[in-house]
PDB file of C-alpha atoms in Angstrom:
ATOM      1  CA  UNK A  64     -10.299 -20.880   9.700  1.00 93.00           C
ATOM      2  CA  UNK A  65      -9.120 -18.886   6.467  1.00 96.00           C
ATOM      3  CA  UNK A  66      -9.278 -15.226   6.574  1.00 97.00           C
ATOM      4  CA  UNK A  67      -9.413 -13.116   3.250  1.00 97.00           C
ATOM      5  CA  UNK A  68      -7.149 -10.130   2.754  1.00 98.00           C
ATOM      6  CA  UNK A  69      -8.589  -7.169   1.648  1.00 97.00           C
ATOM      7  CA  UNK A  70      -7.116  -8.186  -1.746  1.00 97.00           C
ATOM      8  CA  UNK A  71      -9.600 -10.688  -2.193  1.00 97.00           C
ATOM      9  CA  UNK A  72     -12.727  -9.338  -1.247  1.00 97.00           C
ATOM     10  CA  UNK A  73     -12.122  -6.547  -3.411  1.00 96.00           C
ATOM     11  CA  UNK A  74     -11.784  -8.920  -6.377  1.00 96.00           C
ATOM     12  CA  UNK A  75     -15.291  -9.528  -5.974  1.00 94.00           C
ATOM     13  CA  UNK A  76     -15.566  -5.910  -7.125  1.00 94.00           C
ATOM     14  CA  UNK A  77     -14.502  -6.371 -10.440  1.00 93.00           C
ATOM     15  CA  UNK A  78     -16.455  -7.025 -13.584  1.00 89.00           C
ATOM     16  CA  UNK A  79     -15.640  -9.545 -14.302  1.00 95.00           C
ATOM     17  CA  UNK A  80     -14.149 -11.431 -11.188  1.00 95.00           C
ATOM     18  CA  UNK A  81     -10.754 -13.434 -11.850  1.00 97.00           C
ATOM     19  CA  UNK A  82     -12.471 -17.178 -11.775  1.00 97.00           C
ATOM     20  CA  UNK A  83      -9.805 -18.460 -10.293  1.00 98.00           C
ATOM     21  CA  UNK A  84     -10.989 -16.242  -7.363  1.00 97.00           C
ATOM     22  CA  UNK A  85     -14.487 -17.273  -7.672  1.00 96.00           C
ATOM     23  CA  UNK A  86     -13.990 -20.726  -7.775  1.00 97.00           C
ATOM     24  CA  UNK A  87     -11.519 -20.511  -5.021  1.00 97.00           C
ATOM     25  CA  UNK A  88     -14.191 -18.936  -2.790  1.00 95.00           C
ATOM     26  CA  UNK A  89     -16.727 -21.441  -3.883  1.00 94.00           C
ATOM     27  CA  UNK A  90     -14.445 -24.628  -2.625  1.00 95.00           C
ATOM     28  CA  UNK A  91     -14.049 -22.637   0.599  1.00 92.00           C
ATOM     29  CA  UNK A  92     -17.372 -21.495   1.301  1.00 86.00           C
ATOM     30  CA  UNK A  93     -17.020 -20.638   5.583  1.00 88.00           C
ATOM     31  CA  UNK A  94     -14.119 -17.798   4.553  1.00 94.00           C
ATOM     32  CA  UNK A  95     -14.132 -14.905   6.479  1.00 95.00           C
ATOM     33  CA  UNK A  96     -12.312 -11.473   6.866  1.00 96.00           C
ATOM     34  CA  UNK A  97     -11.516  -8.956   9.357  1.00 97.00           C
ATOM     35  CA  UNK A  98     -12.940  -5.924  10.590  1.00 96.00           C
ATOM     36  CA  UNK A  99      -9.522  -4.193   9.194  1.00 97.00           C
ATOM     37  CA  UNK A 100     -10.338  -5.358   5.900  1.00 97.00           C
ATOM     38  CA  UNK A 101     -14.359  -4.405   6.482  1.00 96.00           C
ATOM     39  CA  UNK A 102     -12.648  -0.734   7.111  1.00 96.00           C
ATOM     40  CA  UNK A 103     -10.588  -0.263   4.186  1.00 97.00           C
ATOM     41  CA  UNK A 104     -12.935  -1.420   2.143  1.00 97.00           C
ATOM     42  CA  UNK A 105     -15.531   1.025   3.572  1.00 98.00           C
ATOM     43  CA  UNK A 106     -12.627   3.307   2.926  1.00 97.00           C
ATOM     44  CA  UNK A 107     -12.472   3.446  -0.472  1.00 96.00           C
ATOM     45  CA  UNK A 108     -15.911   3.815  -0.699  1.00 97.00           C
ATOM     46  CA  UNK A 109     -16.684   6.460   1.063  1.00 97.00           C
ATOM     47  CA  UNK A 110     -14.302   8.522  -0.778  1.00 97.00           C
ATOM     48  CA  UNK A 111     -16.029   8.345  -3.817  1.00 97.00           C
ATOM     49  CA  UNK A 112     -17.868  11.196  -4.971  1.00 97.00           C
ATOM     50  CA  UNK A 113     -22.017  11.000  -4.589  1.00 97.00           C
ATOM     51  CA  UNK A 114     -23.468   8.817  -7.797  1.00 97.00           C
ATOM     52  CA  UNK A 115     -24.429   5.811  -9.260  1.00 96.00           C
ATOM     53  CA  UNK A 116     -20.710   4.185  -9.101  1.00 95.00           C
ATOM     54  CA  UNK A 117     -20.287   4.641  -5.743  1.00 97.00           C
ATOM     55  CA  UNK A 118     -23.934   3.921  -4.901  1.00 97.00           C
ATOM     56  CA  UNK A 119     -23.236   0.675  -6.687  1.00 95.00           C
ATOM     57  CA  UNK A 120     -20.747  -0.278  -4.694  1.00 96.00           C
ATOM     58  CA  UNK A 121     -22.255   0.213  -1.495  1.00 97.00           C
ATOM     59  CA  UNK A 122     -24.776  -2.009  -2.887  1.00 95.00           C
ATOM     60  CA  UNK A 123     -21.958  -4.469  -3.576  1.00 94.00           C
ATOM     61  CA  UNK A 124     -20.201  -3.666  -0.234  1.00 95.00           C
ATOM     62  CA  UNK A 125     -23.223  -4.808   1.578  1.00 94.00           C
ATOM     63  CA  UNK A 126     -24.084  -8.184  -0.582  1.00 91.00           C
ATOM     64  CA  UNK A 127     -20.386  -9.329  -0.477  1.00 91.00           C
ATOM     65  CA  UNK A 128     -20.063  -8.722   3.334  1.00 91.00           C
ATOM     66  CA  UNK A 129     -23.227 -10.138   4.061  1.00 86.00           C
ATOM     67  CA  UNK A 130     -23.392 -13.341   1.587  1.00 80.00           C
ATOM     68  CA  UNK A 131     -19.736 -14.645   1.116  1.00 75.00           C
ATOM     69  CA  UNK A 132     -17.769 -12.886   4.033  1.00 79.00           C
ATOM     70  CA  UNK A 133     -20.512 -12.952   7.396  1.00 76.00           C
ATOM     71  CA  UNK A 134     -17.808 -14.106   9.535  1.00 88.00           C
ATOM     72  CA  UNK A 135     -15.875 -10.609  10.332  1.00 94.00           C
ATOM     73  CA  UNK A 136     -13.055 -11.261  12.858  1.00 95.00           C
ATOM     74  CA  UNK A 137     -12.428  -8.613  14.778  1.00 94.00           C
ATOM     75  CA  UNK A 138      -9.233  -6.746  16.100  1.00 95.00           C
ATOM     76  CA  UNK A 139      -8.573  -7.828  19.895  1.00 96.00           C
ATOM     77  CA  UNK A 140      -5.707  -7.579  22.416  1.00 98.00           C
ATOM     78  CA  UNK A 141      -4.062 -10.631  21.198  1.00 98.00           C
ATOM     79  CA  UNK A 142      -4.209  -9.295  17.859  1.00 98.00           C
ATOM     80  CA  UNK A 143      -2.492  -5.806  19.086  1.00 98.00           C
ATOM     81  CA  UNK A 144       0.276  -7.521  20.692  1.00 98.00           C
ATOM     82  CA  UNK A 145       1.208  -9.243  17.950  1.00 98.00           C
ATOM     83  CA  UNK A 146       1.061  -6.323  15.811  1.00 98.00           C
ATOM     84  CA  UNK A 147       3.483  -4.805  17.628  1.00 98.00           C
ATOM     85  CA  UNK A 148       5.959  -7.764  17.219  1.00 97.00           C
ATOM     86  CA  UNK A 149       5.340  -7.944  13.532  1.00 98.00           C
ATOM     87  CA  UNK A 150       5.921  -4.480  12.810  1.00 97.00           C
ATOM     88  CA  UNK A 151       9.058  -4.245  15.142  1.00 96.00           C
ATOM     89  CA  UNK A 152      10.492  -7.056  13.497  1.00 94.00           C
ATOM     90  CA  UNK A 153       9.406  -6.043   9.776  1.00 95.00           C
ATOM     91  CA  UNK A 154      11.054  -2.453  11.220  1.00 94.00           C
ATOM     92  CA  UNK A 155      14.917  -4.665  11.956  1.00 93.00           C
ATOM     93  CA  UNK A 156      14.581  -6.619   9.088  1.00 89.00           C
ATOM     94  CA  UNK A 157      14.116  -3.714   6.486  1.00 93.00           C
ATOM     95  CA  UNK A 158      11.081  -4.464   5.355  1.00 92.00           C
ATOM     96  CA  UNK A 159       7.657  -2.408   5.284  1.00 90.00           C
ATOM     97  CA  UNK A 160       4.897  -3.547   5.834  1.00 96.00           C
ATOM     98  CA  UNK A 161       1.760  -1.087   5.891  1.00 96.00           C
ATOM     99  CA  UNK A 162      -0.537  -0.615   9.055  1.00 97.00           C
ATOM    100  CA  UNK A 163      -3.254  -2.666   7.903  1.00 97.00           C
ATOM    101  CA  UNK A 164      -1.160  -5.349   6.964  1.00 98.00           C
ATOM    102  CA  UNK A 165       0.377  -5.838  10.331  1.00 98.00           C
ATOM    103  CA  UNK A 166      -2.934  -5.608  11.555  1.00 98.00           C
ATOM    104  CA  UNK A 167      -4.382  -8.318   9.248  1.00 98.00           C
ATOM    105  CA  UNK A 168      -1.445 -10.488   9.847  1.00 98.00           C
ATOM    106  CA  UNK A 169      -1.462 -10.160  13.248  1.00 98.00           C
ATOM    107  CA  UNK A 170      -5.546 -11.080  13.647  1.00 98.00           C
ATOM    108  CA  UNK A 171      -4.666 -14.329  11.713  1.00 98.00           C
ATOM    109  CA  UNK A 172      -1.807 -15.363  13.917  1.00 98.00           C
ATOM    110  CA  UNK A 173      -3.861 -14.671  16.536  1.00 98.00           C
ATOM    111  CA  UNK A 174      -6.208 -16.747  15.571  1.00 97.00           C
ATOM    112  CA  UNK A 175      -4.900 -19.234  13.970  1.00 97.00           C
ATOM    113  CA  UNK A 176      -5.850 -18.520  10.383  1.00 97.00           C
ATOM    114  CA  UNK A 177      -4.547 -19.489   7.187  1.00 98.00           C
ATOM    115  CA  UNK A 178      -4.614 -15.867   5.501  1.00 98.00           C
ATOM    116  CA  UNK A 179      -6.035 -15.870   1.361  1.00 98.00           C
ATOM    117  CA  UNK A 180      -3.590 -13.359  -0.241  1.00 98.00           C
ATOM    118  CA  UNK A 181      -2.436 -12.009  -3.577  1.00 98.00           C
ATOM    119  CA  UNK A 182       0.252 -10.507  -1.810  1.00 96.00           C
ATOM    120  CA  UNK A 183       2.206 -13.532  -0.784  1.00 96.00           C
ATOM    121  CA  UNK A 184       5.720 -11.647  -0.480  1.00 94.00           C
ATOM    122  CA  UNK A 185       4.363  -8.964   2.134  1.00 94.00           C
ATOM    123  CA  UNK A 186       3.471 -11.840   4.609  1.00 96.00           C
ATOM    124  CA  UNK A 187       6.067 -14.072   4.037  1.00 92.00           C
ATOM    125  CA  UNK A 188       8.155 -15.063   7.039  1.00 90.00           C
ATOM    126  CA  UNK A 189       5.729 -13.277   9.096  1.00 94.00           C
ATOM    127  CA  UNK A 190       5.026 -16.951  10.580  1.00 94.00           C
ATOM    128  CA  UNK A 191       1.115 -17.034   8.831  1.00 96.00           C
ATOM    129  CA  UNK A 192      -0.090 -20.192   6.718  1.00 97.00           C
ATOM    130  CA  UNK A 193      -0.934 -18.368   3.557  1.00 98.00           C
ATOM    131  CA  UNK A 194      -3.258 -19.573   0.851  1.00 98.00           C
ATOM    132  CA  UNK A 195      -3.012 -17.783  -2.878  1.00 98.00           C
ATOM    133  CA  UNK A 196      -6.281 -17.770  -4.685  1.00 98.00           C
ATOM    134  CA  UNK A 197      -5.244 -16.755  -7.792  1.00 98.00           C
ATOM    135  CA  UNK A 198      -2.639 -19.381  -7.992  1.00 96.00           C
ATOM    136  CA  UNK A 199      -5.010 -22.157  -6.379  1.00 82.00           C
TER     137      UNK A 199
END
């Protein structure tokens, strides 16, 4: 299973998408994401003010949830016990690591997921098979 950071879903935002991204996504067509991911981008809708952009991105939102991320894995006990060892560890080690990151990381360990990320750096060492689509 490969799970897409929020990083990459929201590529398929832009106009124009990196093709890198797109053709990444095309060779991997059963990736999913997580219901953290689902929420910040929901997120960033939402605080948008009432218009065309952000009625075009709900519009977006929905298609790109619906046709190329319909798997949504969602945040369970496993998960949350592993969040807490990744962000107590990140906490010794000096290194942040935001909230939804731990949570994202800890989904995929959780189940087993290679995790597509921009943001290779942040998840390093965190014990996650990661997968860069820009550099793929």
């Amino acid at each position: 299973m490969i799970i897409a950071d929020t990083n990459v879903v929201s590529e398929l935002f832009r106009a124009p998408a990196d093709e890198r991204v797109l053709a990444w996504l095309d060779a991997n067509p059963t990736v999913g994401t997580t219901a953290i991911t689902v929420g910040e981008v929901w997120a960033g809708i939402e605080q948008l003010p009432e218009g065309r952009r952000k009625t075009g991105f709900v519009e977006v939102a929905e298609d790109v949830f619906h046709e190329f991320f319909g798997d949504i894995t969602e945040y369970g006990a496993e998960a949350a016990r592993l969040y807490g060892r990744i962000t107590a560890e990140c906490r010794v080690l000096g290194r942040p690591i935001s909230q939804g990151d731990a949570h994202i990381a800890a989904i995929c360990l959780a189940e087993d997921a290679v995790l597509a990320t921009r943001n290779v750096k942040v998840f390093t060492d965190l014990g996650l098979e990661i997968v860069n689509p820009w550099e793929w």
